[in-house]
Amino acid sequence: MQQHYYQTGLIGNCAYLAHIHKNTNVSWMCWPRFDSSFIFGNMLDEQKGGEFSLLPYGKYSSVQYYEENTNVLCTEITCEEGRYRITDIAPRFRQYERYFRPLMLIRKIEPLEGTPRVRAICKPVAGYGQKELKPNRGSSHIDYHGMEETVRLTTNIPINYILEEQFIVLNETKYMVLTYGSPLEAPLESTSEDFLRKTVLYWRRWVKHTTIAEFHQQEVIRSSLVLKIHQYEDTGAIIAASTTSLPEFDQSGRTWDYRYCWLRDTFYVLTAFNHIGHFEEMERYFHYMADISVRHVERYQPLYTVTGGDKLDEKFLDLEGYMGNQPVRIGNQASEHIQNDIYGQVLISLLPLYVDKRFALSERTNSYDWISNTLLKMERIVNEADAGLWEFRNLSQVHCYTNLFHWAGASAAYKIACFIGKEDLKNRALKLKEQAAANIEKCYDPARKVYQQAIGTQHLDASTLQLIMMHYLDPASAKARDHLAALEQSLKAPNGLFFRYKHMDDFGKPESTFLISAFWHVEALACVGRVDEAIKSFENLMKYSNHLGLFSEDVHYETGSQWGNFPQAYSHVGLMNAAYRIARKLDQPNFF
């Protein structure tokens, strides 16, 4: 079987995200929100997905790279007639005491060698490819009508050549600026260059303000840049991935829409941001969660839209799908699931806002009501069966992982209660912690010396690695070592990969490994003192990125192929947290 890698880079500015293929096409971009319809979706349908490409005449080769320490992407094309570079920019920089992050894609096309001929094609679509936008020409722009607001292409390439899809000789730098709503009403060339310069400067300053150890620093920087642009800054929501319906394995039927905010995923993301010393993401997410808490009194859903909406009805689209994989989904039925680990994760996510001295406690308001209501939700469901973190559609159990986060969430609530001086909350948190621990122990199999997936099942689950990582089990104890060894014997795959589980689920047995499970394994190895093995496994995992250091959700254990939605925030979080754990164990000076 041929190895499969995603051939795209990702750009974004915390208002939108776009995938740029090595063939120069914008293969995926949703406007005006992360979870809106695509205006370019060639990734899911070559006929209906529209196109925004800048290809040469004849055969060509392509290389892609990021401007160092930025989310600015370069694609260099070499053809028989010469060589040129496309620089793709999603503008983001500080202006007027706030962040400027317009719905604007800037494409700079500059000749490097010779006089290559290039054809610029721009065909945006609407309604998930069901509607082609109508182009209306202007003097130096094209307006595309058919969406709620006008999409405009402003360029110094002759308009007629774009409309007629003719080749031009690239003997000077050209610019193409695509906007949604507010058009570019400023000089094209100088404004594009100014926005490029300011965006590069913004990202490099952002990276300089991170705290990242020497261990695989370059990979951690790239992962942190990827994570940053997955936050929808307008509301604070952080999405799992920018794509939908990229299959967990070819023809598996496991095609999900990940353009939403999972409360569980966000816990890991914020932990990673906390490790590198970035806090504004956490504060924005706090406000997002506060709004959800007010609107959803009884229970939290596992996931919400980027604006906190709870209607995510799953629908199938009439699209060919990625490499023919069906169905193509929008929405996500997991929003209807009972997934009870999320309450504890919300509490842990926001714990630093209360106990980290870098935050002023006065900045937090209504703390008592918010913590009390979250504890009340947990008290009601602590013994309830749920779908678990893997979102089983037809299986409900009392999961070990769920109760681990009841235990950890109650611990976080206790610490918060101590800081705000509320004895009643402290007592409730301690009682809840005891109940959760009792349920965890019911998952233990003394014969195999391992904690099982759930009460009453023999199945093992990689998520229980976190019993060690979160110090429910003392990492120095024989019980932790035995538990890790049993999971390795059952779920470990070659080259550091790790299965989530191996039992049948709603779609059969999983055929690919889950990348964050492998990074959890690395963390667990470091925790129990097997640091050399942790480093070796971590470094083996690095080869499963694409050409730009971007990681997918799943990796096939035999071919090393990338599958699942891409790039996956979960996987980059796993990398960052594993690197942080190893770096702390090494504790080496930078000259070592």
Coordinates of C-alpha atoms in Angstrom, one line a residue:
M1 CA 0.0 0.0 0.0
Q2 CA 1.4 3.4 -1.0
Q3 CA 2.2 5.8 1.8
H4 CA -0.2 8.7 2.2
Y5 CA 0.7 12.2 3.4
Y6 CA -1.3 15.4 3.3
Q7 CA 0.3 17.7 0.8
T8 CA -0.9 21.0 2.2
G9 CA 0.3 23.8 4.5
L10 CA -1.9 25.7 6.8
I11 CA -2.2 29.5 7.3
G12 CA -4.5 31.5 9.5
N13 CA -5.0 34.6 11.6
C14 CA -7.5 33.4 14.3
A15 CA -10.4 34.5 12.1
Y16 CA -10.0 32.0 9.4
L17 CA -7.8 29.1 8.3
A18 CA -6.7 28.0 4.8
H19 CA -5.0 25.0 3.3
I20 CA -2.5 25.7 0.5
H21 CA -1.6 22.6 -1.5
K22 CA 1.8 22.1 -3.0
N23 CA 0.1 22.5 -6.4
T24 CA -0.5 26.2 -5.4
N25 CA -4.3 25.7 -5.0
V26 CA -6.2 26.9 -2.0
S27 CA -7.7 23.4 -1.4
W28 CA -9.7 24.3 1.7
M29 CA -10.9 27.6 3.2
C30 CA -14.1 28.4 5.0
W31 CA -15.5 31.9 5.3
P32 CA -16.7 33.8 7.2
R33 CA -16.2 31.4 10.2
F34 CA -14.2 28.3 10.9
D35 CA -17.4 26.2 10.7
S36 CA -18.9 28.0 7.7
S37 CA -19.2 26.5 4.2
F38 CA -16.0 26.4 2.3
I39 CA -15.4 28.9 -0.5
F40 CA -12.6 26.6 -1.7
G41 CA -13.1 22.9 -1.1
N42 CA -11.2 21.1 -3.7
M43 CA -9.9 18.8 -0.9
L44 CA -13.4 17.2 -0.8
D45 CA -14.6 17.5 -4.4
E46 CA -12.4 18.4 -7.4
Q47 CA -15.5 19.4 -9.5
K48 CA -17.6 21.3 -7.0
G49 CA -14.8 22.6 -4.7
G50 CA -13.8 25.7 -6.7
E51 CA -10.2 26.6 -7.3
F52 CA -7.6 29.3 -6.5
S53 CA -4.4 28.2 -8.2
L54 CA -1.3 29.8 -9.8
L55 CA 0.2 27.1 -12.0
P56 CA 2.9 27.4 -14.7
Y57 CA 2.8 26.3 -18.3
G58 CA 4.0 22.7 -18.6
K59 CA 5.5 20.3 -16.1
Y60 CA 6.7 21.6 -12.7
S61 CA 8.1 20.7 -9.3
S62 CA 7.1 22.3 -6.0
V63 CA 8.6 22.8 -2.6
Q64 CA 6.9 24.4 0.4
Y65 CA 8.2 26.0 3.6
Y66 CA 7.2 28.5 6.2
E67 CA 8.9 31.8 6.8
E68 CA 10.9 31.0 9.9
N69 CA 8.9 31.2 13.1
T70 CA 5.7 32.4 11.4
N71 CA 2.4 31.1 9.9
V72 CA 3.4 32.7 6.5
L73 CA 3.7 30.0 3.9
C74 CA 5.9 30.0 0.7
T75 CA 5.4 27.7 -2.3
E76 CA 8.2 27.6 -4.8
I77 CA 7.5 26.4 -8.3
T78 CA 10.2 25.3 -10.8
C79 CA 9.2 24.7 -14.4
E80 CA 11.0 24.6 -17.8
E81 CA 10.7 28.4 -18.2
G82 CA 11.9 29.5 -14.8
R83 CA 11.1 29.6 -11.1
Y84 CA 8.7 31.6 -9.0
R85 CA 7.5 31.9 -5.4
I86 CA 4.0 32.3 -4.0
T87 CA 3.8 33.8 -0.5
D88 CA 0.5 33.2 1.2
I89 CA -0.4 35.5 4.1
A90 CA -3.4 35.6 6.5
P91 CA -2.7 39.1 7.9
R92 CA -2.5 39.4 11.7
F93 CA -0.8 42.2 13.7
R94 CA -1.4 44.7 16.5
Q95 CA -3.2 47.9 15.4
Y96 CA -5.2 50.5 17.3
E97 CA -4.8 48.6 20.6
R98 CA -6.3 45.4 19.2
Y99 CA -5.5 42.6 16.7
F100 CA -6.1 43.2 13.1
R101 CA -7.2 39.9 11.6
P102 CA -9.4 40.5 8.5
L103 CA -11.0 38.0 6.3
M104 CA -8.3 38.6 3.7
L105 CA -6.0 36.2 1.9
I106 CA -2.9 37.9 0.3
R107 CA -1.0 35.9 -2.4
K108 CA 2.3 37.4 -3.5
I109 CA 3.7 36.0 -6.7
E110 CA 7.3 36.9 -7.5
P111 CA 9.6 35.6 -10.3
L112 CA 12.9 34.1 -9.1
E113 CA 14.5 32.8 -12.3
G114 CA 13.7 33.1 -16.0
T115 CA 10.3 34.3 -17.3
P116 CA 7.8 31.6 -16.4
R117 CA 4.3 31.7 -17.8
V118 CA 1.6 31.4 -15.0
R119 CA -2.2 31.0 -15.2
A120 CA -4.2 32.5 -12.3
I121 CA -7.6 30.8 -11.7
C122 CA -10.0 32.1 -9.0
K123 CA -13.4 30.3 -8.8
P124 CA -14.9 30.6 -5.3
V125 CA -18.1 28.6 -4.5
A126 CA -20.8 28.7 -1.9
G127 CA -23.2 26.3 -0.2
Y128 CA -20.6 23.6 0.2
G129 CA -20.0 23.5 -3.6
Q130 CA -23.6 23.7 -4.6
K131 CA -23.4 27.2 -6.0
E132 CA -20.7 28.9 -8.1
L133 CA -20.3 32.6 -7.4
K134 CA -20.9 35.0 -10.2
P135 CA -17.9 37.1 -11.2
N136 CA -18.5 40.8 -12.0
R137 CA -15.4 42.7 -13.3
G138 CA -14.2 46.0 -12.1
S139 CA -11.3 48.1 -13.2
S140 CA -8.7 46.3 -11.1
H141 CA -10.8 43.8 -9.2
I142 CA -13.5 41.1 -9.6
D143 CA -16.5 40.9 -7.4
Y144 CA -18.0 37.5 -6.8
H145 CA -21.7 37.5 -5.8
G146 CA -23.8 34.8 -4.3
M147 CA -22.9 34.8 -0.6
E148 CA -24.3 37.0 2.2
E149 CA -21.4 39.4 1.5
T150 CA -19.3 40.1 -1.5
V151 CA -16.1 38.3 -2.1
R152 CA -13.6 40.5 -4.0
L153 CA -10.3 39.8 -5.7
T154 CA -8.1 42.8 -6.1
T155 CA -5.1 42.3 -8.2
N156 CA -2.5 43.8 -10.6
I157 CA -2.9 40.8 -12.9
P158 CA -5.0 41.7 -15.9
I159 CA -8.6 41.0 -15.0
N160 CA -9.5 39.6 -18.4
Y161 CA -6.6 37.1 -18.2
I162 CA -8.1 35.7 -14.9
L163 CA -11.6 35.5 -16.2
E164 CA -10.5 33.9 -19.5
E165 CA -7.9 31.7 -17.6
Q166 CA -5.0 32.8 -19.9
F167 CA -1.3 32.5 -19.1
I168 CA 0.8 35.6 -18.4
V169 CA 4.5 36.0 -18.5
L170 CA 5.6 36.6 -14.9
N171 CA 8.3 39.3 -15.3
E172 CA 7.4 41.3 -12.2
T173 CA 5.8 40.7 -8.8
K174 CA 2.1 40.3 -8.8
Y175 CA -0.4 40.4 -6.0
M176 CA -3.8 38.9 -5.5
V177 CA -5.9 40.0 -2.4
L178 CA -9.1 38.1 -1.7
T179 CA -11.5 39.7 0.8
Y180 CA -14.9 38.9 2.3
G181 CA -17.2 41.8 3.1
S182 CA -15.0 44.8 3.4
P183 CA -12.8 45.1 0.3
L184 CA -9.2 46.3 0.1
E185 CA -9.5 50.1 -0.4
A186 CA -5.8 51.0 -0.3
P187 CA -2.8 50.8 -2.6
L188 CA -2.4 47.1 -3.6
E189 CA 1.3 46.6 -3.7
S190 CA 2.4 48.8 -0.8
T191 CA -0.4 47.5 1.4
S192 CA 0.3 43.9 0.7
E193 CA 4.0 44.4 1.5
D194 CA 3.2 46.3 4.6
F195 CA 0.8 43.5 5.8
L196 CA 3.4 40.9 5.0
R197 CA 6.1 42.6 7.0
K198 CA 3.8 43.3 10.0
T199 CA 2.5 39.7 10.0
V200 CA 5.9 38.2 9.9
L201 CA 7.0 40.5 12.7
Y202 CA 3.9 39.7 14.8
W203 CA 4.5 35.9 14.6
R204 CA 8.2 36.2 15.4
R205 CA 7.5 38.3 18.4
W206 CA 4.8 35.8 19.5
V207 CA 7.4 33.0 19.3
K208 CA 10.0 35.1 21.2
H209 CA 7.5 35.4 24.1
T210 CA 7.2 31.7 24.5
T211 CA 9.1 29.6 27.0
I212 CA 10.3 26.5 25.2
A213 CA 13.1 24.2 26.3
E214 CA 15.9 23.0 24.0
F215 CA 14.4 19.6 23.5
H216 CA 13.1 19.4 19.9
Q217 CA 12.5 23.2 20.1
Q218 CA 11.8 23.6 16.4
E219 CA 9.0 21.0 16.4
V220 CA 7.4 22.6 19.5
I221 CA 7.5 26.0 17.9
R222 CA 5.7 24.8 14.8
S223 CA 3.1 23.0 16.9
S224 CA 2.5 26.1 19.0
L225 CA 2.0 28.2 15.9
V226 CA -0.4 25.7 14.6
L227 CA -2.4 25.6 17.9
K228 CA -2.5 29.4 18.1
I229 CA -4.4 29.8 14.8
H230 CA -7.0 27.1 15.9
Q231 CA -8.5 29.6 18.4
Y232 CA -11.4 31.6 17.0
E233 CA -10.4 34.8 18.7
D234 CA -13.7 36.6 18.4
T235 CA -15.2 34.2 21.0
G236 CA -12.3 32.4 22.4
A237 CA -13.3 28.9 21.2
I238 CA -10.6 26.5 20.2
I239 CA -11.4 24.0 17.4
A240 CA -10.1 20.4 17.0
A241 CA -9.2 20.8 13.4
S242 CA -9.9 23.0 10.4
T243 CA -11.3 20.2 8.2
T244 CA -14.2 17.8 7.9
S245 CA -14.6 14.3 6.6
L246 CA -10.9 13.4 6.2
P247 CA -11.1 9.6 7.0
E248 CA -9.4 7.9 9.9
F249 CA -8.4 5.3 7.4
D250 CA -9.1 5.0 3.7
Q251 CA -12.7 3.7 3.1
S252 CA -13.3 3.3 6.8
G253 CA -16.5 5.4 7.0
R254 CA -15.0 7.2 9.9
T255 CA -15.4 10.7 8.5
W256 CA -16.1 13.4 11.1
D257 CA -16.5 17.2 11.1
Y258 CA -13.9 18.6 13.5
R259 CA -14.5 22.3 13.0
Y260 CA -15.9 22.7 16.5
C261 CA -14.8 23.3 20.1
W262 CA -14.5 20.1 22.1
L263 CA -14.3 21.0 25.8
R264 CA -12.1 17.9 26.3
D265 CA -9.6 18.9 23.6
T266 CA -9.4 22.4 24.9
F267 CA -8.1 21.2 28.2
Y268 CA -5.0 19.7 26.5
V269 CA -4.5 22.7 24.3
L270 CA -4.6 25.1 27.3
T271 CA -2.2 22.9 29.2
A272 CA 0.2 23.2 26.3
F273 CA -0.2 27.0 26.1
N274 CA 0.4 27.2 29.8
H275 CA 3.6 25.2 29.5
I276 CA 5.0 27.7 26.9
G277 CA 3.9 30.8 29.0
H278 CA 1.0 32.0 26.8
F279 CA -2.1 33.0 28.8
E280 CA -4.3 35.2 26.6
E281 CA -5.7 32.1 24.9
M282 CA -6.8 30.8 28.3
E283 CA -8.4 34.1 29.3
R284 CA -10.4 34.2 26.1
Y285 CA -11.5 30.6 26.5
F286 CA -12.6 31.5 30.1
H287 CA -15.1 34.0 28.7
Y288 CA -16.3 31.5 26.1
M289 CA -16.9 28.9 28.8
A290 CA -18.6 31.5 31.1
D291 CA -21.1 32.2 28.3
I292 CA -21.8 28.5 27.8
S293 CA -22.2 27.9 31.5
V294 CA -25.0 30.5 31.7
R295 CA -26.9 29.1 28.7
H296 CA -26.6 25.4 29.6
V297 CA -27.6 25.0 33.2
E298 CA -28.3 21.2 33.3
R299 CA -25.3 19.7 31.4
Y300 CA -22.6 20.6 29.0
Q301 CA -22.5 19.1 25.6
P302 CA -19.1 17.6 24.6
L303 CA -18.7 20.2 21.8
Y304 CA -20.1 23.5 20.6
T305 CA -19.9 25.8 17.6
V306 CA -17.3 28.5 17.7
T307 CA -20.0 30.9 19.0
G308 CA -21.2 28.5 21.7
G309 CA -24.1 27.2 19.6
D310 CA -25.5 23.8 20.6
K311 CA -27.2 22.8 17.3
L312 CA -24.7 20.6 15.4
D313 CA -27.1 18.3 13.5
E314 CA -25.1 15.9 11.4
K315 CA -25.8 16.0 7.7
F316 CA -24.4 14.3 4.6
L317 CA -23.3 16.4 1.7
D318 CA -23.4 15.5 -2.0
L319 CA -19.7 15.6 -2.5
E320 CA -17.3 13.0 -3.8
G321 CA -15.2 13.1 -0.6
Y322 CA -11.5 13.0 0.1
M323 CA -10.1 10.3 -2.2
G324 CA -13.6 9.1 -2.7
N325 CA -14.2 8.6 1.0
Q326 CA -17.9 8.8 2.0
P327 CA -19.9 10.1 3.7
V328 CA -19.0 13.8 3.7
R329 CA -20.4 15.2 6.9
I330 CA -21.1 18.6 8.4
G331 CA -22.2 18.9 11.9
N332 CA -21.4 16.2 14.5
Q333 CA -23.7 13.8 16.2
A334 CA -21.3 13.6 19.1
S335 CA -22.8 16.8 20.3
E336 CA -25.8 14.7 21.5
H337 CA -23.6 12.2 23.4
I338 CA -23.3 11.9 27.1
Q339 CA -19.6 12.4 27.7
N340 CA -19.1 13.2 31.4
D341 CA -15.3 13.7 31.5
I342 CA -15.7 17.2 30.2
Y343 CA -16.8 18.7 33.5
G344 CA -13.6 17.8 35.2
Q345 CA -11.6 19.0 32.2
V346 CA -13.3 22.4 32.2
L347 CA -12.3 22.8 35.9
I348 CA -8.7 21.8 35.3
S349 CA -8.5 24.0 32.2
L350 CA -9.3 27.1 34.2
L351 CA -7.5 26.3 37.4
P352 CA -4.4 28.4 36.5
L353 CA -6.7 31.5 36.4
Y354 CA -7.2 31.0 40.1
V355 CA -3.9 29.6 41.5
D356 CA -1.3 31.0 39.1
K357 CA 0.0 34.2 40.8
R358 CA 0.5 35.8 37.3
F359 CA -3.2 36.3 37.2
A360 CA -5.0 38.8 39.5
L361 CA -7.7 37.0 41.4
S362 CA -9.8 40.1 41.1
E363 CA -10.1 39.5 37.4
R364 CA -12.3 36.5 38.0
T365 CA -15.9 37.3 38.8
N366 CA -18.8 35.1 39.9
S367 CA -16.4 32.3 40.8
Y368 CA -18.5 30.8 43.5
D369 CA -21.6 30.3 41.3
W370 CA -19.6 29.0 38.4
I371 CA -17.7 26.4 40.5
S372 CA -20.7 25.4 42.4
N373 CA -22.8 24.8 39.3
T374 CA -20.1 22.8 37.7
L375 CA -19.7 20.6 40.8
L376 CA -23.5 20.1 40.9
K377 CA -23.4 18.8 37.4
M378 CA -20.6 16.4 38.3
E379 CA -22.4 15.3 41.5
R380 CA -25.4 14.3 39.4
I381 CA -23.5 12.1 36.9
V382 CA -20.5 10.7 38.8
N383 CA -21.9 7.2 38.6
E384 CA -23.5 7.5 35.2
A385 CA -22.4 5.5 32.1
D386 CA -21.3 7.6 29.1
A387 CA -20.0 7.3 25.6
G388 CA -16.4 8.1 26.8
L389 CA -13.7 10.2 25.2
W390 CA -13.7 8.0 22.0
E391 CA -17.4 8.9 21.5
F392 CA -18.8 5.4 21.0
R393 CA -22.1 5.8 19.2
N394 CA -23.7 2.5 20.5
L395 CA -21.8 1.7 23.7
S396 CA -22.3 3.3 27.1
Q397 CA -20.1 2.4 30.1
V398 CA -18.8 3.8 33.3
H399 CA -15.3 4.7 31.9
C400 CA -12.1 4.8 33.9
Y401 CA -11.0 7.9 32.0
T402 CA -14.2 9.7 32.8
N403 CA -13.8 9.1 36.5
L404 CA -10.2 10.1 36.4
F405 CA -11.4 13.5 35.3
H406 CA -14.1 13.5 37.9
W407 CA -11.3 12.9 40.4
A408 CA -8.9 15.5 38.9
G409 CA -11.7 18.0 38.4
A410 CA -12.8 17.7 42.0
S411 CA -9.2 18.2 43.0
A412 CA -9.1 21.4 41.0
A413 CA -12.4 22.6 42.5
Y414 CA -10.9 22.0 45.9
K415 CA -7.9 24.1 45.2
I416 CA -10.1 26.9 43.8
A417 CA -12.4 26.7 46.8
C418 CA -9.3 27.1 49.1
F419 CA -8.2 30.2 47.2
I420 CA -11.7 31.8 47.3
G421 CA -12.3 30.7 50.9
K422 CA -15.5 28.6 50.5
E423 CA -15.7 25.7 52.9
D424 CA -18.9 24.2 51.4
L425 CA -17.2 23.9 48.0
K426 CA -14.2 22.3 49.6
N427 CA -16.3 19.6 51.3
R428 CA -18.3 18.9 48.2
A429 CA -15.2 18.6 46.1
L430 CA -13.6 16.1 48.6
K431 CA -16.7 13.9 48.6
L432 CA -16.8 13.9 44.8
K433 CA -13.1 13.0 44.6
E434 CA -13.7 10.0 46.8
Q435 CA -16.6 8.8 44.7
A436 CA -14.6 9.1 41.5
A437 CA -11.6 7.2 43.0
A438 CA -13.9 4.3 44.1
N439 CA -15.2 4.0 40.5
I440 CA -11.6 4.0 39.1
E441 CA -10.7 1.2 41.4
K442 CA -13.6 -0.9 40.2
C443 CA -11.9 -0.8 36.8
Y444 CA -8.8 -2.5 38.2
D445 CA -8.0 -6.1 37.2
P446 CA -5.6 -7.5 39.9
A447 CA -4.9 -10.6 37.9
R448 CA -3.5 -8.7 34.9
K449 CA -2.3 -5.8 37.1
V450 CA -4.0 -3.2 34.8
Y451 CA -6.8 -0.7 34.9
Q452 CA -9.4 -1.6 32.2
Q453 CA -11.4 0.7 29.9
A454 CA -14.5 0.7 32.1
I455 CA -16.2 -1.1 34.9
G456 CA -17.2 -4.7 33.9
T457 CA -15.1 -5.0 30.7
Q458 CA -11.9 -6.7 29.8
H459 CA -10.9 -4.1 27.2
L460 CA -7.8 -2.0 27.6
D461 CA -7.6 1.6 26.6
A462 CA -4.7 4.0 26.0
S463 CA -6.6 6.8 27.8
T464 CA -5.8 5.1 31.1
L465 CA -2.1 6.0 30.5
Q466 CA -3.2 9.2 32.1
L467 CA -3.6 7.5 35.5
I468 CA 0.2 7.8 35.5
M469 CA 0.5 11.2 33.8
M470 CA -2.0 12.8 36.2
H471 CA -0.5 11.1 39.3
Y472 CA -3.5 9.2 40.3
L473 CA -1.0 6.4 40.3
D474 CA 2.4 7.3 41.8
P475 CA 4.7 7.1 38.8
A476 CA 7.4 5.6 41.0
S477 CA 5.1 2.8 42.2
A478 CA 5.1 -0.8 41.0
K479 CA 1.4 -0.4 40.2
A480 CA 2.1 2.3 37.7
R481 CA 4.9 0.3 36.1
D482 CA 2.7 -2.8 35.8
H483 CA -0.2 -0.9 34.4
L484 CA 2.1 0.7 31.7
A485 CA 3.6 -2.7 30.8
A486 CA 0.2 -4.3 30.4
L487 CA -1.0 -1.5 28.1
E488 CA 2.2 -1.7 26.0
Q489 CA 1.8 -5.5 25.6
S490 CA -1.8 -5.0 24.3
L491 CA -1.8 -1.7 22.4
K492 CA 1.7 -0.7 21.4
A493 CA 2.5 -0.8 17.7
P494 CA 5.9 -0.5 15.9
N495 CA 8.0 2.7 15.9
G496 CA 6.4 4.3 18.9
L497 CA 2.8 4.2 17.6
F498 CA 0.0 3.3 19.9
F499 CA -3.6 2.1 19.4
R500 CA -6.5 3.8 21.3
Y501 CA -8.0 0.3 21.8
K502 CA -8.3 -2.8 19.7
H503 CA -11.8 -4.0 20.3
M504 CA -14.8 -3.7 17.9
D505 CA -16.7 -0.5 17.9
D506 CA -19.5 0.9 15.8
F507 CA -17.4 0.7 12.6
G508 CA -15.4 -2.5 13.2
K509 CA -11.9 -2.7 14.6
P510 CA -9.7 0.4 14.3
E511 CA -7.1 0.0 11.5
S512 CA -5.0 3.1 12.3
T513 CA -3.3 4.3 15.5
F514 CA -4.2 7.5 17.2
L515 CA -1.3 9.9 17.3
I516 CA -2.0 11.5 20.7
S517 CA -2.1 8.1 22.3
A518 CA 1.5 7.6 21.2
F519 CA 2.5 11.0 22.7
W520 CA 0.6 10.0 26.0
H521 CA 2.8 6.8 26.0
V522 CA 5.9 9.0 25.7
E523 CA 4.7 11.1 28.7
A524 CA 4.0 7.9 30.7
L525 CA 7.5 6.6 29.9
A526 CA 9.1 9.8 31.1
C527 CA 6.9 9.8 34.2
V528 CA 8.0 6.3 35.3
G529 CA 11.7 7.1 34.7
R530 CA 12.1 5.3 31.3
V531 CA 13.4 8.6 29.8
D532 CA 15.7 7.1 27.2
E533 CA 12.8 5.1 25.8
A534 CA 10.6 8.2 25.9
I535 CA 13.2 10.1 23.8
K536 CA 13.5 7.3 21.3
S537 CA 9.7 6.9 20.9
F538 CA 9.3 10.7 20.6
E539 CA 11.9 10.9 17.9
N540 CA 10.4 8.0 16.0
L541 CA 7.1 9.9 16.0
M542 CA 8.6 12.9 14.4
K543 CA 8.8 11.1 11.0
Y544 CA 5.0 11.0 10.8
S545 CA 4.6 14.7 10.0
N546 CA 4.1 15.9 6.5
H547 CA 6.7 18.0 4.7
L548 CA 6.0 21.1 6.9
G549 CA 6.0 19.4 10.3
L550 CA 2.2 19.2 10.4
F551 CA 0.6 16.1 12.1
S552 CA -2.7 14.4 11.3
E553 CA -5.0 12.7 13.8
D554 CA -4.2 9.1 12.8
V555 CA -1.3 7.1 11.5
H556 CA -1.5 3.6 9.9
Y557 CA 0.8 1.4 11.8
E558 CA 2.1 -0.6 8.8
T559 CA 2.6 2.1 6.1
G560 CA 3.1 5.2 8.3
S561 CA 0.4 7.0 6.3
Q562 CA -1.3 10.1 7.7
W563 CA -5.1 9.9 8.1
G564 CA -7.9 11.7 9.9
N565 CA -8.6 15.4 10.0
F566 CA -5.5 17.6 9.4
P567 CA -3.7 19.2 11.0
Q568 CA -5.1 17.9 14.3
A569 CA -4.8 20.2 17.3
Y570 CA -4.9 17.1 19.6
S571 CA -1.7 15.7 17.9
H572 CA 0.2 18.9 18.1
V573 CA -0.8 19.3 21.8
G574 CA 0.5 15.8 22.4
L575 CA 3.8 16.7 20.9
M576 CA 4.2 19.8 22.9
N577 CA 3.2 18.2 26.2
A578 CA 5.4 15.2 25.6
A579 CA 8.4 17.4 24.8
Y580 CA 7.7 19.5 27.9
R581 CA 7.6 16.3 30.1
I582 CA 10.9 15.0 28.7
A583 CA 12.6 18.4 29.0
R584 CA 11.7 18.6 32.6
K585 CA 13.2 15.2 33.2
L586 CA 16.4 16.0 31.4
D587 CA 16.9 19.5 33.0
Q588 CA 20.0 20.1 30.9
P589 CA 21.7 23.5 30.4
N590 CA 21.5 24.8 26.8
F591 CA 25.2 24.2 26.2
F592 CA 25.0 20.5 27.0

